PDB file of C-alpha atoms and ligand atoms in Angstrom:
ATOM      1  CA  UNK A   1     137.888 144.128 109.854  1.00 88.00           C
ATOM      2  CA  UNK A   2     138.318 140.486 110.466  1.00 91.00           C
ATOM      3  CA  UNK A   3     138.397 138.764 113.599  1.00 94.00           C
ATOM      4  CA  UNK A   4     139.039 135.379 115.262  1.00 96.00           C
ATOM      5  CA  UNK A   5     138.009 134.017 118.351  1.00 97.00           C
ATOM      6  CA  UNK A   6     139.840 130.827 119.524  1.00 98.00           C
ATOM      7  CA  UNK A   7     138.630 128.595 122.702  1.00 97.00           C
ATOM      8  CA  UNK A   8     140.855 125.683 123.535  1.00 97.00           C
ATOM      9  CA  UNK A   9     140.045 122.972 125.854  1.00 96.00           C
ATOM     10  CA  UNK A  10     140.898 119.357 125.382  1.00 96.00           C
ATOM     11  CA  UNK A  11     143.702 120.276 122.789  1.00 97.00           C
ATOM     12  CA  UNK A  12     145.469 122.361 125.427  1.00 97.00           C
ATOM     13  CA  UNK A  13     144.754 119.965 128.270  1.00 97.00           C
ATOM     14  CA  UNK A  14     146.378 117.228 126.152  1.00 96.00           C
ATOM     15  CA  UNK A  15     149.567 119.177 125.688  1.00 97.00           C
ATOM     16  CA  UNK A  16     149.539 119.894 129.347  1.00 96.00           C
ATOM     17  CA  UNK A  17     149.227 116.246 130.483  1.00 95.00           C
ATOM     18  CA  UNK A  18     152.221 115.018 128.461  1.00 94.00           C
ATOM     19  CA  UNK A  19     154.744 117.332 130.313  1.00 93.00           C
ATOM     20  CA  UNK A  20     154.872 118.693 133.987  1.00 92.00           C
ATOM     21  CA  UNK A  21     155.100 122.404 133.440  1.00 95.00           C
ATOM     22  CA  UNK A  22     155.188 125.128 136.229  1.00 93.00           C
ATOM     23  CA  UNK A  23     152.192 127.231 136.327  1.00 93.00           C
ATOM     24  CA  UNK A  24     153.625 130.248 134.485  1.00 93.00           C
ATOM     25  CA  UNK A  25     154.990 128.177 131.760  1.00 95.00           C
ATOM     26  CA  UNK A  26     151.704 126.115 131.304  1.00 96.00           C
ATOM     27  CA  UNK A  27     149.981 129.567 130.997  1.00 96.00           C
ATOM     28  CA  UNK A  28     152.276 130.781 128.327  1.00 97.00           C
ATOM     29  CA  UNK A  29     152.268 127.703 126.431  1.00 98.00           C
ATOM     30  CA  UNK A  30     148.299 127.941 126.390  1.00 98.00           C
ATOM     31  CA  UNK A  31     148.598 131.410 125.069  1.00 98.00           C
ATOM     32  CA  UNK A  32     151.175 130.252 122.371  1.00 98.00           C
ATOM     33  CA  UNK A  33     148.599 127.665 121.252  1.00 98.00           C
ATOM     34  CA  UNK A  34     145.763 129.893 121.129  1.00 98.00           C
ATOM     35  CA  UNK A  35     147.668 132.679 119.343  1.00 97.00           C
ATOM     36  CA  UNK A  36     148.859 129.972 116.771  1.00 98.00           C
ATOM     37  CA  UNK A  37     145.512 128.741 116.095  1.00 97.00           C
ATOM     38  CA  UNK A  38     144.325 132.272 115.642  1.00 96.00           C
ATOM     39  CA  UNK A  39     147.097 133.374 113.357  1.00 94.00           C
ATOM     40  CA  UNK A  40     146.935 130.040 111.184  1.00 95.00           C
ATOM     41  CA  UNK A  41     143.297 130.753 110.629  1.00 93.00           C
ATOM     42  CA  UNK A  42     144.088 133.956 108.791  1.00 89.00           C
ATOM     43  CA  UNK A  43     146.405 132.118 106.342  1.00 88.00           C
ATOM     44  CA  UNK A  44     145.472 130.092 103.375  1.00 88.00           C
ATOM     45  CA  UNK A  45     147.661 127.181 103.457  1.00 89.00           C
ATOM     46  CA  UNK A  46     147.784 123.330 102.959  1.00 92.00           C
ATOM     47  CA  UNK A  47     150.285 122.226 105.342  1.00 93.00           C
ATOM     48  CA  UNK A  48     151.857 123.302 108.720  1.00 94.00           C
ATOM     49  CA  UNK A  49     151.743 126.494 110.264  1.00 96.00           C
ATOM     50  CA  UNK A  50     154.255 127.035 113.222  1.00 97.00           C
ATOM     51  CA  UNK A  51     154.805 129.521 115.774  1.00 97.00           C
ATOM     52  CA  UNK A  52     157.989 129.838 118.030  1.00 97.00           C
ATOM     53  CA  UNK A  53     159.166 132.135 120.550  1.00 97.00           C
ATOM     54  CA  UNK A  54     162.789 131.733 121.468  1.00 97.00           C
ATOM     55  CA  UNK A  55     165.090 133.590 123.791  1.00 97.00           C
ATOM     56  CA  UNK A  56     167.981 133.313 126.205  1.00 97.00           C
ATOM     57  CA  UNK A  57     166.022 133.154 129.360  1.00 95.00           C
ATOM     58  CA  UNK A  58     164.644 130.548 131.662  1.00 94.00           C
ATOM     59  CA  UNK A  59     161.854 129.640 129.321  1.00 96.00           C
ATOM     60  CA  UNK A  60     164.050 129.143 126.203  1.00 97.00           C
ATOM     61  CA  UNK A  61     161.322 128.019 123.888  1.00 98.00           C
ATOM     62  CA  UNK A  62     157.715 128.072 123.315  1.00 98.00           C
ATOM     63  CA  UNK A  63     156.171 126.275 120.196  1.00 98.00           C
ATOM     64  CA  UNK A  64     153.159 125.446 118.603  1.00 98.00           C
ATOM     65  CA  UNK A  65     152.207 124.285 115.226  1.00 96.00           C
ATOM     66  CA  UNK A  66     149.048 123.619 113.561  1.00 97.00           C
ATOM     67  CA  UNK A  67     148.027 121.753 110.075  1.00 96.00           C
ATOM     68  CA  UNK A  68     145.306 122.642 107.853  1.00 93.00           C
ATOM     69  CA  UNK A  69     143.239 119.892 109.269  1.00 95.00           C
ATOM     70  CA  UNK A  70     143.084 121.449 112.773  1.00 96.00           C
ATOM     71  CA  UNK A  71     145.799 119.213 114.287  1.00 97.00           C
ATOM     72  CA  UNK A  72     147.469 121.209 116.962  1.00 98.00           C
ATOM     73  CA  UNK A  73     150.279 120.371 119.214  1.00 98.00           C
ATOM     74  CA  UNK A  74     152.814 122.500 121.451  1.00 98.00           C
ATOM     75  CA  UNK A  75     155.419 122.363 124.045  1.00 97.00           C
ATOM     76  CA  UNK A  76     157.677 124.512 126.125  1.00 98.00           C
ATOM     77  CA  UNK A  77     161.265 124.077 126.945  1.00 97.00           C
ATOM     78  CA  UNK A  78     162.388 125.619 130.327  1.00 96.00           C
ATOM     79  CA  UNK A  79     165.087 125.370 132.873  1.00 95.00           C
ATOM     80  CA  UNK A  80     163.466 123.316 135.619  1.00 92.00           C
ATOM     81  CA  UNK A  81     165.985 124.529 138.229  1.00 92.00           C
ATOM     82  CA  UNK A  82     164.995 128.124 137.709  1.00 91.00           C
ATOM     83  CA  UNK A  83     161.554 127.322 138.288  1.00 89.00           C
ATOM     84  CA  UNK A  84     161.908 125.026 141.137  1.00 85.00           C
ATOM     85  CA  UNK A  85     164.535 127.407 143.165  1.00 83.00           C
ATOM     86  CA  UNK A  86     161.687 129.717 144.408  1.00 65.00           C
ATOM     87  CA  UNK A  87     158.411 131.086 143.903  1.00 64.00           C
ATOM     88  CA  UNK A  88     158.628 132.700 140.768  1.00 63.00           C
ATOM     89  CA  UNK A  89     156.130 135.706 140.060  1.00 68.00           C
ATOM     90  CA  UNK A  90     157.791 136.896 137.134  1.00 70.00           C
ATOM     91  CA  UNK A  91     155.481 136.879 134.066  1.00 78.00           C
ATOM     92  CA  UNK A  92     156.757 139.267 131.589  1.00 91.00           C
ATOM     93  CA  UNK A  93     158.373 137.761 128.612  1.00 93.00           C
ATOM     94  CA  UNK A  94     161.503 139.786 128.903  1.00 92.00           C
ATOM     95  CA  UNK A  95     162.057 138.097 132.329  1.00 91.00           C
ATOM     96  CA  UNK A  96     161.083 134.620 131.266  1.00 94.00           C
ATOM     97  CA  UNK A  97     161.975 134.385 127.512  1.00 96.00           C
ATOM     98  CA  UNK A  98     164.620 137.103 127.707  1.00 95.00           C
ATOM     99  CA  UNK A  99     166.089 138.317 124.413  1.00 96.00           C
ATOM    100  CA  UNK A 100     165.207 136.823 121.700  1.00 97.00           C
ATOM    101  CA  UNK A 101     162.623 136.319 118.509  1.00 96.00           C
ATOM    102  CA  UNK A 102     159.071 135.385 117.572  1.00 95.00           C
ATOM    103  CA  UNK A 103     158.852 133.309 114.399  1.00 95.00           C
ATOM    104  CA  UNK A 104     155.882 132.326 112.177  1.00 93.00           C
ATOM    105  CA  UNK A 105     156.465 129.614 109.424  1.00 94.00           C
ATOM    106  CA  UNK A 106     154.077 128.161 106.808  1.00 94.00           C
ATOM    107  CA  UNK A 107     155.500 124.964 105.387  1.00 90.00           C
ATOM    108  CA  UNK A 108     153.365 123.552 102.331  1.00 89.00           C
ATOM    109  CA  UNK A 109     155.783 120.696 102.012  1.00 84.00           C
ATOM    110  CA  UNK A 110     158.432 119.973  99.432  1.00 83.00           C
ATOM    111  CA  UNK A 111     158.618 122.195  96.227  1.00 84.00           C
ATOM    112  CA  UNK A 112     156.822 125.084  97.559  1.00 84.00           C
ATOM    113  CA  UNK A 113     157.917 128.252  99.039  1.00 80.00           C
ATOM    114  CA  UNK A 114     158.130 128.610 102.837  1.00 82.00           C
ATOM    115  CA  UNK A 115     156.701 131.618 104.239  1.00 84.00           C
ATOM    116  CA  UNK A 116     158.612 132.964 107.351  1.00 88.00           C
ATOM    117  CA  UNK A 117     157.911 136.065 109.481  1.00 90.00           C
ATOM    118  CA  UNK A 118     160.128 136.683 112.349  1.00 92.00           C
ATOM    119  CA  UNK A 119     160.438 139.849 114.941  1.00 91.00           C
ATOM    120  CA  UNK A 120     162.397 140.369 117.943  1.00 94.00           C
ATOM    121  CA  UNK A 121     160.613 139.918 121.078  1.00 94.00           C
ATOM    122  CA  UNK A 122     159.354 143.194 121.999  1.00 91.00           C
ATOM    123  CA  UNK A 123     156.624 143.561 124.637  1.00 93.00           C
ATOM    124  CA  UNK A 124     155.814 142.539 128.091  1.00 94.00           C
ATOM    125  CA  UNK A 125     153.143 139.921 126.791  1.00 95.00           C
ATOM    126  CA  UNK A 126     152.976 137.342 123.947  1.00 95.00           C
ATOM    127  CA  UNK A 127     150.326 139.404 122.703  1.00 95.00           C
ATOM    128  CA  UNK A 128     152.044 142.557 122.748  1.00 95.00           C
ATOM    129  CA  UNK A 129     155.022 140.756 120.981  1.00 94.00           C
ATOM    130  CA  UNK A 130     152.639 139.353 118.028  1.00 93.00           C
ATOM    131  CA  UNK A 131     151.071 142.920 117.661  1.00 92.00           C
ATOM    132  CA  UNK A 132     154.176 144.377 117.135  1.00 90.00           C
ATOM    133  CA  UNK A 133     155.027 141.900 114.704  1.00 89.00           C
ATOM    134  CA  UNK A 134     152.173 142.828 112.569  1.00 87.00           C
ATOM    135  CA  UNK A 135     152.427 146.534 113.024  1.00 85.00           C
ATOM    136  CA  UNK A 136     156.154 146.587 111.932  1.00 83.00           C
ATOM    137  CA  UNK A 137     156.485 143.640 109.608  1.00 80.00           C
ATOM    138  CA  UNK A 138     153.150 143.418 107.935  1.00 79.00           C
ATOM    139  CA  UNK A 139     151.763 146.861 108.443  1.00 82.00           C
ATOM    140  CA  UNK A 140     148.412 145.661 109.829  1.00 85.00           C
ATOM    141  CA  UNK A 141     146.592 146.969 112.560  1.00 89.00           C
ATOM    142  CA  UNK A 142     146.058 144.007 114.972  1.00 93.00           C
ATOM    143  CA  UNK A 143     144.801 143.534 118.413  1.00 95.00           C
ATOM    144  CA  UNK A 144     145.138 140.454 120.286  1.00 96.00           C
ATOM    145  CA  UNK A 145     143.873 139.202 123.518  1.00 97.00           C
ATOM    146  CA  UNK A 146     145.327 136.034 124.777  1.00 97.00           C
ATOM    147  CA  UNK A 147     144.345 134.082 127.969  1.00 97.00           C
ATOM    148  CA  UNK A 148     144.992 130.517 129.512  1.00 97.00           C
ATOM    149  CA  UNK A 149     144.170 128.942 132.606  1.00 96.00           C
ATOM    150  CA  UNK A 150     145.999 125.854 133.190  1.00 96.00           C
ATOM    151  CA  UNK A 151     144.433 124.928 136.738  1.00 90.00           C
ATOM    152  CA  UNK A 152     141.073 123.756 137.606  1.00 74.00           C
ATOM    153  CA  UNK A 153     139.314 120.868 136.334  1.00 80.00           C
ATOM    154  CA  UNK A 154     139.289 121.990 132.619  1.00 90.00           C
ATOM    155  CA  UNK A 155     142.325 123.756 131.662  1.00 96.00           C
ATOM    156  CA  UNK A 156     141.419 126.401 129.019  1.00 97.00           C
ATOM    157  CA  UNK A 157     143.110 128.706 126.726  1.00 98.00           C
ATOM    158  CA  UNK A 158     141.798 131.340 124.260  1.00 98.00           C
ATOM    159  CA  UNK A 159     142.552 134.116 121.991  1.00 98.00           C
ATOM    160  CA  UNK A 160     140.521 137.147 120.455  1.00 97.00           C
ATOM    161  CA  UNK A 161     142.195 138.754 117.467  1.00 97.00           C
ATOM    162  CA  UNK A 162     140.843 141.790 115.528  1.00 95.00           C
ATOM    163  CA  UNK A 163     142.609 142.902 112.398  1.00 92.00           C
ATOM    164  CA  UNK A 164     142.229 145.873 110.132  1.00 89.00           C
ATOM    165  CA  UNK A 165     142.314 144.756 106.646  1.00 82.00           C
ATOM    166  CA  UNK A 166     144.477 146.724 104.089  1.00 75.00           C
ATOM    167  CA  UNK A 167     142.554 148.595 101.319  1.00 67.00           C
ATOM    168  CA  UNK A 168     138.978 147.753 103.015  1.00 54.00           C
ATOM    169  CA  UNK A 169     138.643 151.515 102.828  1.00 54.00           C
ATOM    170  CA  UNK A 170     141.073 152.674 100.391  1.00 52.00           C
ATOM    171  CA  UNK A 171     143.410 154.292 102.826  1.00 51.00           C
ATOM    172  CA  UNK A 172     143.981 151.987 106.138  1.00 46.00           C
ATOM    173  CA  UNK A 173     147.708 151.724 106.022  1.00 51.00           C
ATOM    174  CA  UNK A 174     149.644 152.603 109.205  1.00 52.00           C
ATOM    175  CA  UNK A 175     150.663 155.953 107.599  1.00 49.00           C
ATOM    176  CA  UNK A 176     147.213 157.008 108.047  1.00 51.00           C
ATOM    177  CA  UNK A 177     145.631 157.728 111.299  1.00 56.00           C
ATOM    178  CA  UNK A 178     143.657 155.001 112.749  1.00 59.00           C
ATOM    179  CA  UNK A 179     140.045 155.688 112.081  1.00 79.00           C
ATOM    180  CA  UNK A 180     137.369 155.621 114.630  1.00 84.00           C
ATOM    181  CA  UNK A 181     136.127 152.457 113.603  1.00 84.00           C
ATOM    182  CA  UNK A 182     139.383 150.709 114.367  1.00 88.00           C
ATOM    183  CA  UNK A 183     139.704 152.614 117.593  1.00 90.00           C
ATOM    184  CA  UNK A 184     136.278 151.661 118.791  1.00 90.00           C
ATOM    185  CA  UNK A 185     136.896 147.965 117.534  1.00 91.00           C
ATOM    186  CA  UNK A 186     139.779 147.847 120.009  1.00 93.00           C
ATOM    187  CA  UNK A 187     137.984 149.552 122.925  1.00 94.00           C
ATOM    188  CA  UNK A 188     135.024 146.931 122.482  1.00 94.00           C
ATOM    189  CA  UNK A 189     137.316 144.173 122.396  1.00 95.00           C
ATOM    190  CA  UNK A 190     139.131 145.287 125.644  1.00 94.00           C
ATOM    191  CA  UNK A 191     136.058 144.983 127.600  1.00 95.00           C
ATOM    192  CA  UNK A 192     136.325 141.315 127.294  1.00 96.00           C
ATOM    193  CA  UNK A 193     137.942 139.881 130.468  1.00 96.00           C
ATOM    194  CA  UNK A 194     140.230 136.863 130.365  1.00 94.00           C
ATOM    195  CA  UNK A 195     137.550 135.051 132.535  1.00 95.00           C
ATOM    196  CA  UNK A 196     134.876 135.810 130.005  1.00 96.00           C
ATOM    197  CA  UNK A 197     137.012 134.456 127.284  1.00 97.00           C
ATOM    198  CA  UNK A 198     137.994 131.177 129.191  1.00 96.00           C
ATOM    199  CA  UNK A 199     134.603 130.732 130.434  1.00 95.00           C
ATOM    200  CA  UNK A 200     132.660 127.664 128.852  1.00 91.00           C
ATOM    201  CA  UNK A 201     129.473 128.644 130.176  1.00 95.00           C
ATOM    202  CA  UNK A 202     129.432 131.784 127.678  1.00 96.00           C
ATOM    203  CA  UNK A 203     128.765 130.836 124.259  1.00 96.00           C
ATOM    204  CA  UNK A 204     131.302 132.095 121.626  1.00 95.00           C
ATOM    205  CA  UNK A 205     128.548 133.625 119.478  1.00 94.00           C
ATOM    206  CA  UNK A 206     127.236 135.662 122.710  1.00 95.00           C
ATOM    207  CA  UNK A 207     130.666 137.012 123.165  1.00 96.00           C
ATOM    208  CA  UNK A 208     131.032 138.286 119.551  1.00 95.00           C
ATOM    209  CA  UNK A 209     127.379 139.492 119.641  1.00 94.00           C
ATOM    210  CA  UNK A 210     127.839 141.328 122.761  1.00 94.00           C
ATOM    211  CA  UNK A 211     131.132 143.181 121.599  1.00 94.00           C
ATOM    212  CA  UNK A 212     130.194 143.753 118.083  1.00 93.00           C
ATOM    213  CA  UNK A 213     126.527 143.582 117.582  1.00 91.00           C
ATOM    214  CA  UNK A 214     126.115 147.523 117.260  1.00 87.00           C
ATOM    215  CA  UNK A 215     128.562 147.554 114.265  1.00 80.00           C
ATOM    216  CA  UNK A 216     127.249 144.448 112.857  1.00 84.00           C
ATOM    217  CA  UNK A 217     129.052 140.871 113.178  1.00 88.00           C
ATOM    218  CA  UNK A 218     129.147 138.312 110.630  1.00 91.00           C
ATOM    219  CA  UNK A 219     130.039 134.907 112.288  1.00 91.00           C
ATOM    220  CA  UNK A 220     131.627 132.049 110.063  1.00 90.00           C
ATOM    221  CA  UNK A 221     131.694 128.449 110.473  1.00 90.00           C
ATOM    222  CA  UNK A 222     133.447 127.349 113.303  1.00 92.00           C
ATOM    223  CA  UNK A 223     136.377 125.000 112.838  1.00 93.00           C
ATOM    224  CA  UNK A 224     137.198 122.235 115.192  1.00 95.00           C
ATOM    225  CA  UNK A 225     140.895 121.848 116.571  1.00 96.00           C
ATOM    226  CA  UNK A 226     142.338 118.839 118.124  1.00 97.00           C
ATOM    227  CA  UNK A 227     145.499 117.796 119.662  1.00 97.00           C
ATOM    228  CA  UNK A 228     147.564 115.793 117.267  1.00 97.00           C
ATOM    229  CA  UNK A 229     151.189 114.977 117.047  1.00 96.00           C
ATOM    230  CA  UNK A 230     152.774 114.346 113.716  1.00 94.00           C
ATOM    231  CA  UNK A 231     155.831 112.698 114.853  1.00 95.00           C
ATOM    232  CA  UNK A 232     156.702 109.045 113.409  1.00 95.00           C
ATOM    233  CA  UNK A 233     159.384 106.765 113.013  1.00 94.00           C
ATOM    234  CA  UNK A 234     160.224 107.484 109.562  1.00 92.00           C
ATOM    235  CA  UNK A 235     160.538 111.120 110.401  1.00 91.00           C
ATOM    236  CA  UNK A 236     163.094 110.350 113.070  1.00 92.00           C
ATOM    237  CA  UNK A 237     164.840 107.817 110.776  1.00 91.00           C
ATOM    238  CA  UNK A 238     164.919 110.820 108.171  1.00 90.00           C
ATOM    239  CA  UNK A 239     166.658 112.989 110.627  1.00 89.00           C
ATOM    240  CA  UNK A 240     169.212 110.478 111.961  1.00 90.00           C
ATOM    241  CA  UNK A 241     170.362 109.448 108.394  1.00 89.00           C
ATOM    242  CA  UNK A 242     171.736 113.105 108.197  1.00 90.00           C
ATOM    243  CA  UNK A 243     174.239 112.782 110.955  1.00 90.00           C
ATOM    244  CA  UNK A 244     177.864 110.977 110.462  1.00 89.00           C
ATOM    245  CA  UNK A 245     178.376 107.613 112.014  1.00 85.00           C
ATOM    246  CA  UNK A 246     180.551 109.202 114.931  1.00 89.00           C
ATOM    247  CA  UNK A 247     177.753 111.443 115.914  1.00 90.00           C
ATOM    248  CA  UNK A 248     175.335 108.614 115.732  1.00 88.00           C
ATOM    249  CA  UNK A 249     177.531 106.591 118.272  1.00 90.00           C
ATOM    250  CA  UNK A 250     177.708 109.715 120.668  1.00 92.00           C
ATOM    251  CA  UNK A 251     173.985 109.561 120.761  1.00 92.00           C
ATOM    252  CA  UNK A 252     173.797 105.820 121.957  1.00 93.00           C
ATOM    253  CA  UNK A 253     172.763 104.831 125.442  1.00 93.00           C
ATOM    254  CA  UNK A 254     174.689 102.339 127.593  1.00 93.00           C
ATOM    255  CA  UNK A 255     172.611  99.677 125.938  1.00 91.00           C
ATOM    256  CA  UNK A 256     173.832 100.871 122.427  1.00 92.00           C
ATOM    257  CA  UNK A 257     170.827 101.856 121.069  1.00 94.00           C
ATOM    258  CA  UNK A 258     169.707 105.567 120.009  1.00 94.00           C
ATOM    259  CA  UNK A 259     166.293 106.534 121.773  1.00 95.00           C
ATOM    260  CA  UNK A 260     164.889 109.594 120.117  1.00 93.00           C
ATOM    261  CA  UNK A 261     161.921 111.139 122.149  1.00 93.00           C
ATOM    262  CA  UNK A 262     159.555 113.507 120.453  1.00 94.00           C
ATOM    263  CA  UNK A 263     159.355 116.840 122.326  1.00 93.00           C
ATOM    264  CA  UNK A 264     155.904 117.211 121.652  1.00 95.00           C
ATOM    265  CA  UNK A 265     154.263 113.906 122.752  1.00 95.00           C
ATOM    266  CA  UNK A 266     157.125 112.015 124.582  1.00 94.00           C
ATOM    267  CA  UNK A 267     156.732 109.044 122.106  1.00 96.00           C
ATOM    268  CA  UNK A 268     160.082 107.375 122.024  1.00 96.00           C
ATOM    269  CA  UNK A 269     161.574 105.786 118.956  1.00 96.00           C
ATOM    270  CA  UNK A 270     164.537 103.288 119.536  1.00 96.00           C
ATOM    271  CA  UNK A 271     167.176 102.408 116.933  1.00 94.00           C
ATOM    272  CA  UNK A 272     169.464  99.382 117.433  1.00 93.00           C
ATOM    273  CA  UNK A 273     172.728  98.924 115.228  1.00 90.00           C
ATOM    274  CA  UNK A 274     170.972  96.771 112.690  1.00 91.00           C
ATOM    275  CA  UNK A 275     168.390  99.170 112.216  1.00 90.00           C
ATOM    276  CA  UNK A 276     170.899 102.042 111.808  1.00 87.00           C
ATOM    277  CA  UNK A 277     173.073  99.936 109.249  1.00 87.00           C
ATOM    278  CA  UNK A 278     169.665  99.342 107.272  1.00 88.00           C
ATOM    279  CA  UNK A 279     168.735 103.032 107.291  1.00 84.00           C
ATOM    280  CA  UNK A 280     172.205 103.997 106.071  1.00 80.00           C
ATOM    281  CA  UNK A 281     172.016 101.369 103.559  1.00 83.00           C
ATOM    282  CA  UNK A 282     168.321 102.735 102.501  1.00 80.00           C
TER     283      UNK A 282
HETATM  284 ZN1  LIG B 301     155.103 113.151 118.801  1.00 52.94          ZN
END
């Protein structure tokens, strides 16, 4: 079995500072960022790992991506009117995101194969949706606990993932009965409360030791994660040149410029007519 313990502090806080999210959206964004970090760390890649949940509900998109250097970012797209209209206690994925899908992509740049996994959103929570993906698409027993607390002085998000590796015992595929070791790993895991997962006073090693010392736990080097946006004027320009001139005209403000705003970090990129002409010429 392998596992990942993810605990996000400032990376999550910075994502929250950029936008003004309703509490329930902020929570799910934290879970999304923690889940993306956990899943990305189980994949060998040199590029970008992206996790997206999209649907027809009032929270239409949750996205987080993380590069191989630990640069993490995320944002949520939501219907403000819905969340403002009354005190929403809906927490479930079907109520918030609605009918939709969860997708993972690994992009290693031009000239490489793009890996994508996609699954319908099936589950009340984000962790249930991700677990369903691994069970159905990857045939891997996977247990995931996600937690996020956007309030308080220090917003925190966390994830604990345990996965049964295929072939580790010759016959660990899903068609076989889950073995006792796996069951006990999941039961031990579920003894961890969300509050403990987010508690900065409890060192990560202590959590892992408490849960798994009887079976033996080997802890690998921790890897830092930091909020980092990868947007640039050049990337925006590369997108703009794909549009026909009429569409570009439609995008212009009353001042006759195009203002492109990064959804992750809110950085604005402004292009006037001269710059657009130059782009087209280049
Ligand atoms: Zn940005």
